[in-house]
Tab-separated table of C-alpha atoms in Angstrom:
chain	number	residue	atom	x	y	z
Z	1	UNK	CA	75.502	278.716	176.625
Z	2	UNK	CA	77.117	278.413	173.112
Z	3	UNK	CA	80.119	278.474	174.046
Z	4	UNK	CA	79.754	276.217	177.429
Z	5	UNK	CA	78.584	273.693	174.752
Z	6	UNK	CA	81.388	274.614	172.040
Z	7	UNK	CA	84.143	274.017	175.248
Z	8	UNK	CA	82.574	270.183	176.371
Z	9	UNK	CA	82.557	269.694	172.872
Z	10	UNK	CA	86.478	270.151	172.977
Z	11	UNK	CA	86.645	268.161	175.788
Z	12	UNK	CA	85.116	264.879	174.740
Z	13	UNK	CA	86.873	264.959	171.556
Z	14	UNK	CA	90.189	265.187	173.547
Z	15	UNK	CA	89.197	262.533	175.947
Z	16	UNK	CA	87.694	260.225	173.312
Z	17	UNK	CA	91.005	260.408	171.336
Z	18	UNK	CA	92.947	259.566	173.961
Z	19	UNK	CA	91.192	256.688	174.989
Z	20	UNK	CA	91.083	255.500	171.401
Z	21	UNK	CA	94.884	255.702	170.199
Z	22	UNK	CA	96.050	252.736	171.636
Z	23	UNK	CA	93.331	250.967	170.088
Z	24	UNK	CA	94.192	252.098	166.559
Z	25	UNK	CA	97.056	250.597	166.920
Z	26	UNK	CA	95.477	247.269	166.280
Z	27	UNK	CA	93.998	248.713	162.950
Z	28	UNK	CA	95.475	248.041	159.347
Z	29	UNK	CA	94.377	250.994	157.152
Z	30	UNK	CA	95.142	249.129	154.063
Z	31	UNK	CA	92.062	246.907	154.818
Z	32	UNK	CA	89.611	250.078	155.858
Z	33	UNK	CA	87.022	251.205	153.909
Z	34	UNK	CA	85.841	254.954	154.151
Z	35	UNK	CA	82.638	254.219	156.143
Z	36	UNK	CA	84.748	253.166	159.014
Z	37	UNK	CA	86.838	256.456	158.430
Z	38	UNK	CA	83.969	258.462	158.783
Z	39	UNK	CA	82.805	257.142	161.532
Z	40	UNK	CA	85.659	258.096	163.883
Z	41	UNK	CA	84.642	262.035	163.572
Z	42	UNK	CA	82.517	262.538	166.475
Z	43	UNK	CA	83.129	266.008	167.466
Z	44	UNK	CA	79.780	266.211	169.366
Z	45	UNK	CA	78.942	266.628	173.301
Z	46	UNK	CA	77.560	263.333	174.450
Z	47	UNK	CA	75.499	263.870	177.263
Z	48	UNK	CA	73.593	260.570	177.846
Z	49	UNK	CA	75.800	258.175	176.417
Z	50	UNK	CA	75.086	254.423	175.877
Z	51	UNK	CA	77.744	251.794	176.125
Z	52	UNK	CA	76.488	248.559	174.199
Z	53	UNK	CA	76.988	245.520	176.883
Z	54	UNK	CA	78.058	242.392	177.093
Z	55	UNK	CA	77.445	239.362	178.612
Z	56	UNK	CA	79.278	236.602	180.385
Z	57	UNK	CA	78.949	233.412	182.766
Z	58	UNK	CA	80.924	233.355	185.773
Z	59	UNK	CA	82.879	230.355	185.879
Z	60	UNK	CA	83.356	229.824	189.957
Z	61	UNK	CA	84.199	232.339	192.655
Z	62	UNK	CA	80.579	232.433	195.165
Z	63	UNK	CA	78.176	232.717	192.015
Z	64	UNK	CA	79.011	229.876	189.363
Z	65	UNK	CA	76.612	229.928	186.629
Z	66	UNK	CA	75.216	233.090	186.957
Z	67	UNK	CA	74.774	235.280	184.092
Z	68	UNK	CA	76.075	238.926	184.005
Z	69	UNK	CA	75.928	242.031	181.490
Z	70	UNK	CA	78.702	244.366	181.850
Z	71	UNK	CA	81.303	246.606	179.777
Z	72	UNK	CA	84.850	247.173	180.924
Z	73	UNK	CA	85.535	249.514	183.012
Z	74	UNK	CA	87.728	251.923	181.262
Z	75	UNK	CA	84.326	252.804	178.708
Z	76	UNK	CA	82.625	254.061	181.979
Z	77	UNK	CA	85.609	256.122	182.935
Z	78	UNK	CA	86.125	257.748	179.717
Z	79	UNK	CA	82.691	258.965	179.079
Z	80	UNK	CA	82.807	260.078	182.824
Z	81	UNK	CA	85.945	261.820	182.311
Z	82	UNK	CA	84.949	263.390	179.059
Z	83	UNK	CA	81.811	265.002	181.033
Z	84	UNK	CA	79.099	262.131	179.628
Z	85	UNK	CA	76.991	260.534	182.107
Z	86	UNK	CA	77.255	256.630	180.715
Z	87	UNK	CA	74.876	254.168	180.913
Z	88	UNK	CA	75.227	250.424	180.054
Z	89	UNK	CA	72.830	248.955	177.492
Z	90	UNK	CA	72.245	245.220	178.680
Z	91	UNK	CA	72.483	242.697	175.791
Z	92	UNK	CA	68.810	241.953	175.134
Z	93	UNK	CA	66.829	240.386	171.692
Z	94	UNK	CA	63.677	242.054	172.617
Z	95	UNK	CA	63.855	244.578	169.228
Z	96	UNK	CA	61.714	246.730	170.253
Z	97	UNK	CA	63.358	247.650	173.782
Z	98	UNK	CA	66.498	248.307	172.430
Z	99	UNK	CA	64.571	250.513	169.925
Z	100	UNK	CA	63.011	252.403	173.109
Z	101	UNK	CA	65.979	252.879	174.802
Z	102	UNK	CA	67.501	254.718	172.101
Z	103	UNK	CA	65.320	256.937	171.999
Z	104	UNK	CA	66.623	258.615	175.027
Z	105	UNK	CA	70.186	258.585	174.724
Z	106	UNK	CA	72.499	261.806	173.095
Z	107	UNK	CA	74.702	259.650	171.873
Z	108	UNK	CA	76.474	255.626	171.372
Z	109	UNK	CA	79.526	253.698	172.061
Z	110	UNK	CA	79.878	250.429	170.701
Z	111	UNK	CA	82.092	248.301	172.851
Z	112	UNK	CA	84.346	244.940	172.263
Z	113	UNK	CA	84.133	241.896	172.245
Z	114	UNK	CA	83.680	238.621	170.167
Z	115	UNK	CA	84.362	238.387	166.311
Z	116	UNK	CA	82.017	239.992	163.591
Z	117	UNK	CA	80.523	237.085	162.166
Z	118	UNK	CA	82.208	236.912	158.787
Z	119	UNK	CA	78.951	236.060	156.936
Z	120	UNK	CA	77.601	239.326	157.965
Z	121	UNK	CA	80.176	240.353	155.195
Z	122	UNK	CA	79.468	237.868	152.714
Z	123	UNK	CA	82.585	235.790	153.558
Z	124	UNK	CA	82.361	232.213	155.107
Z	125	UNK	CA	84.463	231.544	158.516
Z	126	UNK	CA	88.094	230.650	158.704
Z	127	UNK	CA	89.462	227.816	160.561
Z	128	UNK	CA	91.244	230.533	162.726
Z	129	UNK	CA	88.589	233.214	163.411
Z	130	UNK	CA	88.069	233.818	166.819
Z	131	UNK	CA	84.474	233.289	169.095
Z	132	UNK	CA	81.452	234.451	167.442
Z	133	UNK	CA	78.298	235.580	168.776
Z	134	UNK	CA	75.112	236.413	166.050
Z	135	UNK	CA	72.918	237.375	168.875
Z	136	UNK	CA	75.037	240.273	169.941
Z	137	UNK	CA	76.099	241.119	166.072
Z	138	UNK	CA	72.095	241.527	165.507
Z	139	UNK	CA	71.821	243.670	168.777
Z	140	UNK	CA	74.910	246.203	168.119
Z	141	UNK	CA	73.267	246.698	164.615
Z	142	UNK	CA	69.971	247.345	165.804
Z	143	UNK	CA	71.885	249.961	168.138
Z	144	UNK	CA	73.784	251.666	164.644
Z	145	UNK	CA	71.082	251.797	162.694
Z	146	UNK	CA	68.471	253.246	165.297
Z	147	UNK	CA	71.287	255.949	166.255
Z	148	UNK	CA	72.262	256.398	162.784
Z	149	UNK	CA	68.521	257.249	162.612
Z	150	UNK	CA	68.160	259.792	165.040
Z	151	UNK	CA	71.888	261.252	163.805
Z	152	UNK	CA	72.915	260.968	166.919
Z	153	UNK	CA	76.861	260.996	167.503
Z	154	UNK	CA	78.505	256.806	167.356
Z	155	UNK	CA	81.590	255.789	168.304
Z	156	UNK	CA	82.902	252.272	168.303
Z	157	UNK	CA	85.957	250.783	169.845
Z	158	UNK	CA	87.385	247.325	168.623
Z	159	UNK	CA	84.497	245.391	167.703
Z	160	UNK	CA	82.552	247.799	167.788
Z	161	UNK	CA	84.595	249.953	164.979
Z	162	UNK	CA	84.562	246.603	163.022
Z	163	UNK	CA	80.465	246.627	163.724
Z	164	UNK	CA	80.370	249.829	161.885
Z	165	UNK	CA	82.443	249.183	158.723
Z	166	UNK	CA	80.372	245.718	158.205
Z	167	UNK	CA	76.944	247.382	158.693
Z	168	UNK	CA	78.324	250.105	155.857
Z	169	UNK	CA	79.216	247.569	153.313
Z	170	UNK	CA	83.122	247.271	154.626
Z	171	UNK	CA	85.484	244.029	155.138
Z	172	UNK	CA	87.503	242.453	157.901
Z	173	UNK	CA	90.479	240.350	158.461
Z	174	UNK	CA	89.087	237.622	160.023
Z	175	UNK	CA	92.334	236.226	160.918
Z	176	UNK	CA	95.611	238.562	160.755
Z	177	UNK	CA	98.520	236.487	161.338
Z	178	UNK	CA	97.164	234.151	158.778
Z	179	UNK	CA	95.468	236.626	156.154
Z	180	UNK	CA	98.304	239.513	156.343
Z	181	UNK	CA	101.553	237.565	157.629
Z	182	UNK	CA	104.015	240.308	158.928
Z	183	UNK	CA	106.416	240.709	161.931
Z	184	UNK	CA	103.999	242.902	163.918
Z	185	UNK	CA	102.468	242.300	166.957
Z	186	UNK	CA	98.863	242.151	166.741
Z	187	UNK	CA	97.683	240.977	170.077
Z	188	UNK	CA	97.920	243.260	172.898
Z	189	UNK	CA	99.620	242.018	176.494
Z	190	UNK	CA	99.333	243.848	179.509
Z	191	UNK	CA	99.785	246.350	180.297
Z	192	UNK	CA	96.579	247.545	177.944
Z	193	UNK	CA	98.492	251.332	178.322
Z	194	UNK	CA	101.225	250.770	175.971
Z	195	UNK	CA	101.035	251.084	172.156
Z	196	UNK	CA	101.332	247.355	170.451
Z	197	UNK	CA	102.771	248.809	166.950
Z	198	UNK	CA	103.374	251.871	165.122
Z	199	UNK	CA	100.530	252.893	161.862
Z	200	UNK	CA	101.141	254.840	158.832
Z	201	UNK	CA	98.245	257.220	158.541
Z	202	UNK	CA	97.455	258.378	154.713
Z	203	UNK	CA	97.580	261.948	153.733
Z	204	UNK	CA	94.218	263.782	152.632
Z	205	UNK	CA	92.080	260.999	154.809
Z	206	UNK	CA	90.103	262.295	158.204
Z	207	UNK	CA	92.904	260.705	160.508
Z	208	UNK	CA	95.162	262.371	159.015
């Protein structure tokens, strides 16, 4: 059985990596803190594995108005892949459900979405920072700390990497182009596949 475990082990690690590379693309290691670093080693199995939802109005097609939760697609398929069985947490404010339902899951991964709000990190909002949403910043740290609890295994992609560093003390850009001028493209177009710019990872760090 060891070494069943030891091999899907290998396999989600693989598969997570994967998935996240393109995303690291985005990230600027020169305005990382090592809380963020250590988050990315997740060499665990994740069996039940919890993808933190979002939420969203349609805006026409048969159901105008209605209100959905839902993740992206390509979260679902990478846990699948990876051998997890995935299951979508539904944005909620009801504390002490979200506490209950993670107490049944192996493992977390935080999803995108909207801006960290900057006062979260002791900063106050720039004209350019992007949509905002408290509600869900309060529910995906709920989700940290209660798996950070347990010591169960986290990942986070996007926001949800940005989540982590600002519930362990870390910073954010809240607006690159603005904050860090350069020549590099820092907004993905599709196709999501492709790699938007190159990163310099640092010797003796754990992405190294």
């Amino acid at each position: 059985a060891s070494s069943v475990d030891e091999q899907r082990q290998l396999i989600v690690r693989k598969a997570l990596i994967a998935f996240l590379e393109p995303k690291l693309a985005q990230l600027n290691p020169s305005k990382v803190s090592k809380p963020i670093l250590k988050s990315l080693i997740f060499v665990v199995v994740l069996a039940l594995v919890f993808l933190s939802g979002s939420h969203m109005i349609d805006g026409g097609g048969q159901f105008p108005g209605y209100h959905r939760s839902y993740v992206n697609h390509d979260y679902v398929r990478s846990v699948t892949e990876a051998g997890g069985i995935p299951l979508i947490i539904p944005f909620n404010e009801e504390d002490d459900v979200v506490e209950a339902l993670m107490d049944r899951v192996d493992g977390l991964l935080l999803s995108g979405g909207h801006d960290v709000y900057p006062l979260l990190s002791g900063e106050e909002p720039c004209r350019q920072i992007g949509a905002v949403w408290p509600e869900r910043d309060h529910f995906d740290m709920l989700l940290l700390k209660r798996a950070e609890a347990r010591k169960i295994p986290v990942v986070g992609i996007c926001r949800g990497l940005q989540i982590i560093n600002v519930a362990h003390g870390g910073t954010l850009y809240q607006d690159i182009p603005t904050e860090c001028p350069s020549g590099v493209e820092h907004h993905e177009t599709p196709p999501y596949d492709k790699a938007a710019h190159t990163v310099c990872l640092a010797q003796d760090t754990p992405l190294f």
